[in-house]
Tab-separated table of C-alpha atoms and ligand atoms in Angstrom:
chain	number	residue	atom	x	y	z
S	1	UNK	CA	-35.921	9.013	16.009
S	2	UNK	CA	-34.275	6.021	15.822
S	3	UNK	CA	-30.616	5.763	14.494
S	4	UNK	CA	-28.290	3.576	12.759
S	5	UNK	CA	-26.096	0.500	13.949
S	6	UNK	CA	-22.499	0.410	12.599
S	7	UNK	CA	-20.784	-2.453	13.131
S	8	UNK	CA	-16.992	-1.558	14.264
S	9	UNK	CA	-13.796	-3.419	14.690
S	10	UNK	CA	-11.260	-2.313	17.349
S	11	UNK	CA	-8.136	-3.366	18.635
S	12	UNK	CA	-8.238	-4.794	22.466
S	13	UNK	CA	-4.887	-6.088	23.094
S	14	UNK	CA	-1.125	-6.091	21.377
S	15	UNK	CA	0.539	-8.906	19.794
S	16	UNK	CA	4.394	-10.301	20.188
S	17	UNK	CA	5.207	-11.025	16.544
S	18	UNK	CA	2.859	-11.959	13.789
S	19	UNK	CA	-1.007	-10.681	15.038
S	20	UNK	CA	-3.763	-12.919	15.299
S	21	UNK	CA	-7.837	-12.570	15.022
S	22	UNK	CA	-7.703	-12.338	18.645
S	23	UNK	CA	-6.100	-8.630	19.231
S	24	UNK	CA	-9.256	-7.332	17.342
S	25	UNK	CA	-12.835	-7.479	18.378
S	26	UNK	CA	-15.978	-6.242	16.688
S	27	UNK	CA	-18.420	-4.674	17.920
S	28	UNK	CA	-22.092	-2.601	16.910
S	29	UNK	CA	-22.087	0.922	17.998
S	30	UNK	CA	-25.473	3.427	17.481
S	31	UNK	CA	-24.609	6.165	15.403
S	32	UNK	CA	-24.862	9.361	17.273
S	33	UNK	CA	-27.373	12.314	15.316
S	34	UNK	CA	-25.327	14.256	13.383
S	35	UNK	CA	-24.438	17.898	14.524
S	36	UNK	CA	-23.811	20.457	12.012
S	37	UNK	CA	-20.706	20.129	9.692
S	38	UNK	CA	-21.625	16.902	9.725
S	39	UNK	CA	-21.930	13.523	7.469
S	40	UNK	CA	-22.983	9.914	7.362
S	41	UNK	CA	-21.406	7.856	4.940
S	42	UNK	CA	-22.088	4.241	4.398
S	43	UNK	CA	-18.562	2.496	3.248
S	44	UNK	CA	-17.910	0.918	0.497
S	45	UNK	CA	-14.363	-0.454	0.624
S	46	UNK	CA	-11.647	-0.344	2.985
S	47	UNK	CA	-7.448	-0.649	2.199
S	48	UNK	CA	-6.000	-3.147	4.386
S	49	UNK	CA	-2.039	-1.882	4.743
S	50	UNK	CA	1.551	-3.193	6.018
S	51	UNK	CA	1.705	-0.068	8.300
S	52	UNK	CA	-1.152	-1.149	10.550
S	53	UNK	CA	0.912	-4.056	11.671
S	54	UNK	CA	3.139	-0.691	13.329
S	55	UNK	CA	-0.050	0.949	14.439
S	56	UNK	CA	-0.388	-2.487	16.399
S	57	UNK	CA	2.604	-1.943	18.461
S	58	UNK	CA	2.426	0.584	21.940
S	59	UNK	CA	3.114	3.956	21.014
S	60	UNK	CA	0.183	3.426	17.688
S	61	UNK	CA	-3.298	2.869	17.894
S	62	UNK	CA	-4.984	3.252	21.194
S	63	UNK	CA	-6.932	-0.133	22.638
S	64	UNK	CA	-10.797	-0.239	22.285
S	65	UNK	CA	-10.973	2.869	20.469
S	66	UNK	CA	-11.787	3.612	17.189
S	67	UNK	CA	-9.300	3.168	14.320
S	68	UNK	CA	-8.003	4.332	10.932
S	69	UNK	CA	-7.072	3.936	7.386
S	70	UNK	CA	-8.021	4.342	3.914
S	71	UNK	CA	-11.488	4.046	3.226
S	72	UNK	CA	-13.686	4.876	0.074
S	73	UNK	CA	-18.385	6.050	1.012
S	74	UNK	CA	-20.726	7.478	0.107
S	75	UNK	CA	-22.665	9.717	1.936
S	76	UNK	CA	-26.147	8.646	3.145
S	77	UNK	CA	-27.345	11.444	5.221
S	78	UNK	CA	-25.861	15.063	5.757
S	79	UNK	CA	-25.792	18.038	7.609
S	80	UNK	CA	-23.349	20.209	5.399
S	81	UNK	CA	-23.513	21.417	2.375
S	82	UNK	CA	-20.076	20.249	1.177
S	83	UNK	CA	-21.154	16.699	1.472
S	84	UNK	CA	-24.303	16.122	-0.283
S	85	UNK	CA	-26.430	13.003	0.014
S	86	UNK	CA	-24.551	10.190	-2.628
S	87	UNK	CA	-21.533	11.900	-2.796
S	88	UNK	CA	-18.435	9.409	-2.610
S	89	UNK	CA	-15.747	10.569	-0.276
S	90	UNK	CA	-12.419	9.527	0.535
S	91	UNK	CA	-11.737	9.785	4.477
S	92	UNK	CA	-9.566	7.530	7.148
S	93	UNK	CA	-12.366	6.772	9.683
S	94	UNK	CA	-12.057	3.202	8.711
S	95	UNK	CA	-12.809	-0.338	10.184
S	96	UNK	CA	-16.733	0.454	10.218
S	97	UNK	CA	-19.661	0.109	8.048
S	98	UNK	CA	-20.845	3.575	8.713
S	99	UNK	CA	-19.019	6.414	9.349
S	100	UNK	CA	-19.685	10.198	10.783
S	101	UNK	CA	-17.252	12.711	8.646
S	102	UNK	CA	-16.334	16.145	8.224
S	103	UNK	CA	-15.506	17.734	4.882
S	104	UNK	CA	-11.973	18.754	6.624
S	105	UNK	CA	-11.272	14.991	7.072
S	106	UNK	CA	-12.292	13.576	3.775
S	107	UNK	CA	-12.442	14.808	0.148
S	108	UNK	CA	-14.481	14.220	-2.458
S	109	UNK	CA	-13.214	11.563	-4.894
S	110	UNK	CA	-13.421	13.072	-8.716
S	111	UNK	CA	-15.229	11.401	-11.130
S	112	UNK	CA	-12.529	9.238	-13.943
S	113	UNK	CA	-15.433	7.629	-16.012
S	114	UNK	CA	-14.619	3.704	-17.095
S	115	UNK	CA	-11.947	3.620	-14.019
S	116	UNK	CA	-13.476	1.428	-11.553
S	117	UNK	CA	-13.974	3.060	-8.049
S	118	UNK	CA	-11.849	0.916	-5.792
S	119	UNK	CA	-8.958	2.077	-7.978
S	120	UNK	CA	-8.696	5.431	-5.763
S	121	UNK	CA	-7.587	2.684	-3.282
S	122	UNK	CA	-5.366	1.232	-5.406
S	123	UNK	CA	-3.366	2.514	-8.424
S	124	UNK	CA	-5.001	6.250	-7.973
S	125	UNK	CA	-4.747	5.887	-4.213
S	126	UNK	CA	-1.738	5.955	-1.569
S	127	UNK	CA	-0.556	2.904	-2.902
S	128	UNK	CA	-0.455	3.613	-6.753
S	129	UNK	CA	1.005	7.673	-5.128
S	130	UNK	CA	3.691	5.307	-3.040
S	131	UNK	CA	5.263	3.651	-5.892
S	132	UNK	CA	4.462	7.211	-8.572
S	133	UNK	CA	7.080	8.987	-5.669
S	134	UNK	CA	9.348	6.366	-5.502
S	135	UNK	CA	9.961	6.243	-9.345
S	136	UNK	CA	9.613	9.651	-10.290
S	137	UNK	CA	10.912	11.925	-6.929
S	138	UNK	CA	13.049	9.683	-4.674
S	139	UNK	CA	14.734	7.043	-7.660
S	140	UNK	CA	14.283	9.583	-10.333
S	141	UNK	CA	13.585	6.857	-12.655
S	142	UNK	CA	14.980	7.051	-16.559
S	143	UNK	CA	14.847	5.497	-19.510
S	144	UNK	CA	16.547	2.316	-20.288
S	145	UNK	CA	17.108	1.802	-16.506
S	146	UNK	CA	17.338	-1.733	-14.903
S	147	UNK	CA	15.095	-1.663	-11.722
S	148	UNK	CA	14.271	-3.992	-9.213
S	149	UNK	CA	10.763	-4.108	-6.952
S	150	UNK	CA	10.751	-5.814	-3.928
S	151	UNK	CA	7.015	-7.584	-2.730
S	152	UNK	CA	6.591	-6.650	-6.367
S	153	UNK	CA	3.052	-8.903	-6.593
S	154	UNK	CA	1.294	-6.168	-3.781
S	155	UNK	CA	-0.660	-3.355	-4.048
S	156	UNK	CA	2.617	-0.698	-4.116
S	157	UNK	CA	4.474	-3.366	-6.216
S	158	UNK	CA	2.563	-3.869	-9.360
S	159	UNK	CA	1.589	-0.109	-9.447
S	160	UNK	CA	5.709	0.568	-9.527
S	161	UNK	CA	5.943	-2.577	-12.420
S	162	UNK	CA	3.124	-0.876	-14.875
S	163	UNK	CA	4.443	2.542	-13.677
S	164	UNK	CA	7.995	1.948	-14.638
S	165	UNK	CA	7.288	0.235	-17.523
S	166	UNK	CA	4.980	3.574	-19.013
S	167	UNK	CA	8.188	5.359	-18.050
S	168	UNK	CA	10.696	3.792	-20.198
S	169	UNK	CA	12.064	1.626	-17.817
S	170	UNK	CA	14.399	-1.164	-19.689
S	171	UNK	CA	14.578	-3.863	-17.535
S	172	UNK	CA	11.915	-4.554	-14.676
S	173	UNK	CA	12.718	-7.337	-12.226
S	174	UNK	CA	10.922	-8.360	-8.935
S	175	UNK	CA	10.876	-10.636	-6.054
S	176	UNK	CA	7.739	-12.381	-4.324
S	177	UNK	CA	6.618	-14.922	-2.547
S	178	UNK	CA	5.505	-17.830	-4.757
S	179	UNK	CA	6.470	-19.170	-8.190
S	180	UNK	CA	2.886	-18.453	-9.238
S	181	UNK	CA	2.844	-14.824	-8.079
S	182	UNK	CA	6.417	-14.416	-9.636
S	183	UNK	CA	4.399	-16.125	-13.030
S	184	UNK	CA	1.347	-13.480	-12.285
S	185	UNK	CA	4.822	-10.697	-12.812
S	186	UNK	CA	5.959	-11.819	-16.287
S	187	UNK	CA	2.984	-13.353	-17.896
S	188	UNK	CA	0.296	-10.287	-16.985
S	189	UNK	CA	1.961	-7.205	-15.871
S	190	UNK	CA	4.758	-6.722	-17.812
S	191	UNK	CA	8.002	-7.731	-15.570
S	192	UNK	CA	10.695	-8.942	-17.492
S	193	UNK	CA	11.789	-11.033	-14.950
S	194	UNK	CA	10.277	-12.493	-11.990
S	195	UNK	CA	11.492	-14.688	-8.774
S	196	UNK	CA	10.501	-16.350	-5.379
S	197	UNK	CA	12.951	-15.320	-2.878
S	198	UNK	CA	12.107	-18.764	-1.028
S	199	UNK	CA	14.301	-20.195	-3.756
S	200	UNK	CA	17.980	-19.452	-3.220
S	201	UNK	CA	20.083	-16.720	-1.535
S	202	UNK	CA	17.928	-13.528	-2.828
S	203	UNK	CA	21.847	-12.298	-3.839
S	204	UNK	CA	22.075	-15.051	-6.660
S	205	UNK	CA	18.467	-14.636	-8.199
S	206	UNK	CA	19.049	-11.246	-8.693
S	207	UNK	CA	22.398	-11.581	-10.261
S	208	UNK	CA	21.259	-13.585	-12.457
S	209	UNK	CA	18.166	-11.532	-13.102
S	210	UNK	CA	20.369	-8.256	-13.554
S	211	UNK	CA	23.955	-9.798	-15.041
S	212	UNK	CA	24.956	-5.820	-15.762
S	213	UNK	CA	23.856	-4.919	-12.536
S	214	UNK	CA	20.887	-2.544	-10.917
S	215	UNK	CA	20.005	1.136	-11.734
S	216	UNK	CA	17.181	1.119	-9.046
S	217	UNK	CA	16.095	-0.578	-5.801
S	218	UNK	CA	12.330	0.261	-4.764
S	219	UNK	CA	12.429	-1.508	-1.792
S	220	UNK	CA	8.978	-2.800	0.173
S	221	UNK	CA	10.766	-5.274	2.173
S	222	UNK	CA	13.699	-4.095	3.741
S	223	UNK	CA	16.760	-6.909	5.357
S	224	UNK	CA	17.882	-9.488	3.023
S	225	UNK	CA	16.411	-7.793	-0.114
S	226	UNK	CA	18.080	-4.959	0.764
S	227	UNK	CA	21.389	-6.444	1.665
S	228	UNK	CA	21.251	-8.293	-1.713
S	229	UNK	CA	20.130	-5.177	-4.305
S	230	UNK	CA	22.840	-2.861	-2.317
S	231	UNK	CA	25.562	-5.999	-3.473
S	232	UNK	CA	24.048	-5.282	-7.324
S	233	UNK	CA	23.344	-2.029	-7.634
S	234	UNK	CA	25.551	-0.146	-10.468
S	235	UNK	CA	27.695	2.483	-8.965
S	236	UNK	CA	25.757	5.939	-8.691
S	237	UNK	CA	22.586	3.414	-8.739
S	238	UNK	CA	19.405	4.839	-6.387
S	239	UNK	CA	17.372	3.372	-3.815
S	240	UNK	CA	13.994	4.915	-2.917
S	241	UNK	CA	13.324	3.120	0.580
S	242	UNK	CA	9.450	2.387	0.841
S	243	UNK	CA	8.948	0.373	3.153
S	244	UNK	CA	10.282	-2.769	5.348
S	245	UNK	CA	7.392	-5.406	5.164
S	246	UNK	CA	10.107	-8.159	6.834
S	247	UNK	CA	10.362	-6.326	10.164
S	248	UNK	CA	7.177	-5.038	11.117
S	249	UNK	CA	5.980	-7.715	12.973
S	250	UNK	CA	9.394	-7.211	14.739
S	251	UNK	CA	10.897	-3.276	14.524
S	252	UNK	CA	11.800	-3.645	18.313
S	253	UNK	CA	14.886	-5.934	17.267
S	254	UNK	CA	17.249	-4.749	14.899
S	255	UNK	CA	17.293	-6.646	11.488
S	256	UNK	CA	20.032	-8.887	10.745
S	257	UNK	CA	20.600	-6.821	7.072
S	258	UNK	CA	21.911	-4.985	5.341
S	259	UNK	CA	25.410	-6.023	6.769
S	260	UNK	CA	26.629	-4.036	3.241
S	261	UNK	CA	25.351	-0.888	4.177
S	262	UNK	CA	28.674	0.563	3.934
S	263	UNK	CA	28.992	-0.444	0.514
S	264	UNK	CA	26.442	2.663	0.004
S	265	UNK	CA	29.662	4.918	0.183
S	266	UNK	CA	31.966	2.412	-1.764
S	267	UNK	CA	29.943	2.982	-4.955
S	268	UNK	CA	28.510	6.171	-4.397
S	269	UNK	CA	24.655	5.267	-4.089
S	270	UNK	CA	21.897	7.118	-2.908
S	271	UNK	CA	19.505	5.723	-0.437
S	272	UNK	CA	16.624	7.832	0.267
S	273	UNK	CA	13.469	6.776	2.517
S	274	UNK	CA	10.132	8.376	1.891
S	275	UNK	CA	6.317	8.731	3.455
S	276	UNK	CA	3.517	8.959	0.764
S	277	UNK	CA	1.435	11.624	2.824
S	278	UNK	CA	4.773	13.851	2.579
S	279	UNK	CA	4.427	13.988	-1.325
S	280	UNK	CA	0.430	14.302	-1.655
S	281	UNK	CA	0.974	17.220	-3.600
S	282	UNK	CA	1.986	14.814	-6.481
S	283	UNK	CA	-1.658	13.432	-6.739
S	284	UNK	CA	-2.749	15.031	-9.606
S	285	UNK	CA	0.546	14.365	-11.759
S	286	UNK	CA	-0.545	10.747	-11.208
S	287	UNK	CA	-4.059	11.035	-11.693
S	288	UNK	CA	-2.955	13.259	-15.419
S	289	UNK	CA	-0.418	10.570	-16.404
S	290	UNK	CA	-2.454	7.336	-15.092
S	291	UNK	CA	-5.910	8.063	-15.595
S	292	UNK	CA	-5.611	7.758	-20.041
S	293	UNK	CA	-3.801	4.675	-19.271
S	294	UNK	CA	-6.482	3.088	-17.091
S	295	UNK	CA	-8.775	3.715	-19.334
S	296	UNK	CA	-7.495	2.659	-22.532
S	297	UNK	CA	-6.504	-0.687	-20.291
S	298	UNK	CA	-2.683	-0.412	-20.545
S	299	UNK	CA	-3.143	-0.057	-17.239
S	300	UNK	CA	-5.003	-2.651	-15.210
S	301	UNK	CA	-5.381	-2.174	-11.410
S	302	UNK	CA	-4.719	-5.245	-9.762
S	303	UNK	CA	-6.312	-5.592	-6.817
S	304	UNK	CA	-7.572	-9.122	-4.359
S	305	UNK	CA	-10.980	-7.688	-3.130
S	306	UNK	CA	-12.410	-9.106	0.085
S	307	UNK	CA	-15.753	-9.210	0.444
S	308	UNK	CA	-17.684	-8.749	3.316
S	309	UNK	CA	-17.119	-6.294	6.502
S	310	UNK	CA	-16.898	-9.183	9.107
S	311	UNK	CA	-13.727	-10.078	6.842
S	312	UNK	CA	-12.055	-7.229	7.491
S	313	UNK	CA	-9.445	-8.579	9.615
S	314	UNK	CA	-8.778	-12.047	7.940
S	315	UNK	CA	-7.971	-9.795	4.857
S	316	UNK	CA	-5.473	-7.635	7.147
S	317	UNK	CA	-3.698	-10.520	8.343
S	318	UNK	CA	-3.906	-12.248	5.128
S	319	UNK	CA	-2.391	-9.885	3.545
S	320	UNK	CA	0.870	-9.776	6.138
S	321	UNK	CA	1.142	-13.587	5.279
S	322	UNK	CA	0.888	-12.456	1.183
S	323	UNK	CA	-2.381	-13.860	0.664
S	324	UNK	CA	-3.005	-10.713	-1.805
S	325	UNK	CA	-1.918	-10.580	-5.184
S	326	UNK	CA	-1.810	-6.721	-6.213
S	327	UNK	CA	-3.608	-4.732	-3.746
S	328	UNK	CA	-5.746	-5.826	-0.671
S	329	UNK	CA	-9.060	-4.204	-0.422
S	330	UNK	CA	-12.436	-4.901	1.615
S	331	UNK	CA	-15.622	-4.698	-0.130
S	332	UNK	CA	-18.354	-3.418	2.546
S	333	UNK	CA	-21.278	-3.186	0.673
S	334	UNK	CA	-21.916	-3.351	-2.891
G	1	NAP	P1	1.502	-5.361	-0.203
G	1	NAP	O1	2.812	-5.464	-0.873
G	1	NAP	O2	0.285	-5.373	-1.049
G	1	NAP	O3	1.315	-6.478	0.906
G	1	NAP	C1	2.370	-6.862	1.724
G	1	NAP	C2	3.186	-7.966	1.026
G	1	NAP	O4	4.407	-8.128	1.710
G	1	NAP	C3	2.517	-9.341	1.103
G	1	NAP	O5	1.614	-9.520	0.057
G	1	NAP	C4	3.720	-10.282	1.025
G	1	NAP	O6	3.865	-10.726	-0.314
G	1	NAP	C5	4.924	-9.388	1.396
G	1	NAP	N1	5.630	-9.887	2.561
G	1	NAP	C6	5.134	-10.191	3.786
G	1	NAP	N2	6.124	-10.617	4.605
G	1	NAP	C7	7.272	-10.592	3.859
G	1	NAP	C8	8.631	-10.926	4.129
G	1	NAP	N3	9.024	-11.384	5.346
G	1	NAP	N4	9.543	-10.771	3.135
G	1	NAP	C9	9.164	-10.325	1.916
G	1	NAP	N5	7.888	-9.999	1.592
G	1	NAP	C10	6.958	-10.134	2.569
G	1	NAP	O7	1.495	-4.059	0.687
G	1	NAP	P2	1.630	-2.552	0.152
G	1	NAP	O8	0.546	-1.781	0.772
G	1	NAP	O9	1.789	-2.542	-1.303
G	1	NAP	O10	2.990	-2.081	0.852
G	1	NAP	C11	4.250	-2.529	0.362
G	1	NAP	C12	5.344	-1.846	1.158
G	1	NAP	O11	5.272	-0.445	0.924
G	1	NAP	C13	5.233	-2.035	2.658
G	1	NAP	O12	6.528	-2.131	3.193
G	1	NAP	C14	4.581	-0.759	3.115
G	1	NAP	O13	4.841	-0.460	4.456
G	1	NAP	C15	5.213	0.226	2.164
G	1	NAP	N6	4.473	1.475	1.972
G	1	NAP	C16	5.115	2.623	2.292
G	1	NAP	C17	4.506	3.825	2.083
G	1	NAP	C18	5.266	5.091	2.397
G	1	NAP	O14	4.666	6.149	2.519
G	1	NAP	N7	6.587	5.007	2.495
G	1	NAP	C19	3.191	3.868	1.586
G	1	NAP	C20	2.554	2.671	1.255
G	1	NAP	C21	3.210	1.460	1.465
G	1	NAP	P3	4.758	-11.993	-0.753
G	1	NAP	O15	3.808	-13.093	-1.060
G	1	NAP	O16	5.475	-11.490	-1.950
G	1	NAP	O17	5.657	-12.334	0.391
């Protein structure tokens, strides 16, 4: 009987700094019958993420082998009961059209009528869990508090602006890369104040964005953004450490900031780094306290969808330039 093509991308070399289209390549591979336990799921969209830049690097993801990441199916042909045919599954063997799964590797996705599916990549997914953590277990977010998001126009960035704002938040600041995604900030998701960091020292904007100074630091970006929310952070403030967008394409060297990180003991903060799949257990407090939201549209997941598998990789590397606005996703198929 004849079987299926999927057409795969893998990557074939390693790059010195920023990536290029040339350490992937893609290829069609004939999907293999399916042995018992077994299921074939057609993909539907893919999440594009900052921490495949690291997978990049020697020591992550093996050359000319297949790869991972967050990817949303359904299934078109099984050989378990636990996947039926049209169920849609959550799994990480990503960068292909078709994939072979196991109900150990995948789950599936529940059912939030009126929430669109790609959402379970982005608000109800690891991004939307990254910045739930951040606020609510690592910063400990209250009310009134002044925060300030870093890469606050991506996917883990607007979730934290709508999420802090639901939770009382008082004043919501963030930094991005262009005047019109700082405008995207205030005008549609609710920032109070938005800036470029291009602009001026990142020190300066801030201070003026936060004159009585920062509860709350989620920071995506790591170096200079750090360096300047550590100089106007409130004594006792909190930092939930995310993530350090600046340096992947460079974690051999070390960063050039913070140069304050001593300041940390001088007014008593607390910095505290964090993975998402360490706090999974917290997905169905966000699904309870998001999920109402989302569908009364107080919540609206912002997302730049890609269409188009053979995509796939300008959308990656788009997104490490900040070609995305909210989070990055690749339609496969309709
Ligand atoms: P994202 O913010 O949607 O996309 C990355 C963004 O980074 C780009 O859109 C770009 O936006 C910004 N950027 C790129 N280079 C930059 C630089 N040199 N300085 C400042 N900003 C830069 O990605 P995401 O998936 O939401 O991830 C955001 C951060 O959270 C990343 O650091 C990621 O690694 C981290 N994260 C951590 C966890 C965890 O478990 N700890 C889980 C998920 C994500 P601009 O146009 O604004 O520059």
């Amino acid at each position: 009987m004849s079987r299926p093509t999927a057409r795969v991308v893998h990557l074939v070399s390693r790059p010195t700094g920023a990536p290029t289209a040339g350490n992937f390549a893609f290829l069609d591979e004939t999907v293999p019958p399916l042995a018992p336990g077994e299921a074939l799921v057609e993909n539907l969209f893919q999440s594009v993420d900052p921490y495949m830049r690291e997978e990049m690097d020697e020591g992550g993801w093996a050359l000319h082998a297949p790869l991972e990441g967050r990817t949303l199916g359904r299934v078109v042909e099984s050989r378990t009961p636990a996947l039926p045919v049209g169920t849609l599954v959550h799994h990480r063997r990503a960068w292909r059209t078709l994939s072979v799964i196991t109900p150990a590797e995948s789950f599936v996705l529940p059912d939030f009528a009126g929430v669109p599916l790609s959402a379970h990549l982005s608000v109800l997914g690891g991004t939307g869990l990254s910045a739930w953590v951040g606020l609510t277990r690592i910063a400990r977010l209250r009310a009134d508090e002044t925060i300030f998001i870093s890469a606050a126009a991506g996917g883990v960035g607007t979730a934290a602006g709508q999420l802090a704002r639901l939770l009382g938040a008082g004043r919501i600041i963030g930094s991005t890369g262009s005047a019109a995604k700082a405008a995207h900030l205030t005008e549609r998701l609710g920032f109070d104040a938005a800036f470029d960091y291009h602009d001026a020292p990142i020190a300066d904007r801030l201070r003026e964005a936060a004159p009585d100074g920062l509860h709350v630091y989620l920071d995506n970006v790591g170096g200079d953004h750090l360096e300047a929310a550590i100089d106007t952070l409130r004594d006792h403030g909190r930092i939930a450490w995310c993530g350090a967008v600046a340096q992947y394409n460079n974690l051999q060297s070390p960063p050039p900031a913070p140069r304050n990180l001593y300041d940390v003991v001088g007014k008593s903060l607390r910095l505290e780094g964090f993975l998402v799949r360490e706090h999974l257990d917290a997905r169905p407090g966000l699904y309870d306290f998001l999920v109402p939201h989302l569908r009364s549209g107080a919540v609206v997941p912002d997302e730049t969808v890609v269409p188009g598998f053979e995509r796939v990789v300008d959308a990656f590397l788009g997104m490490l330039r900040g070609a995305n606005t909210g989070k990055m996703i690749v339609r496969l198929a309709e």
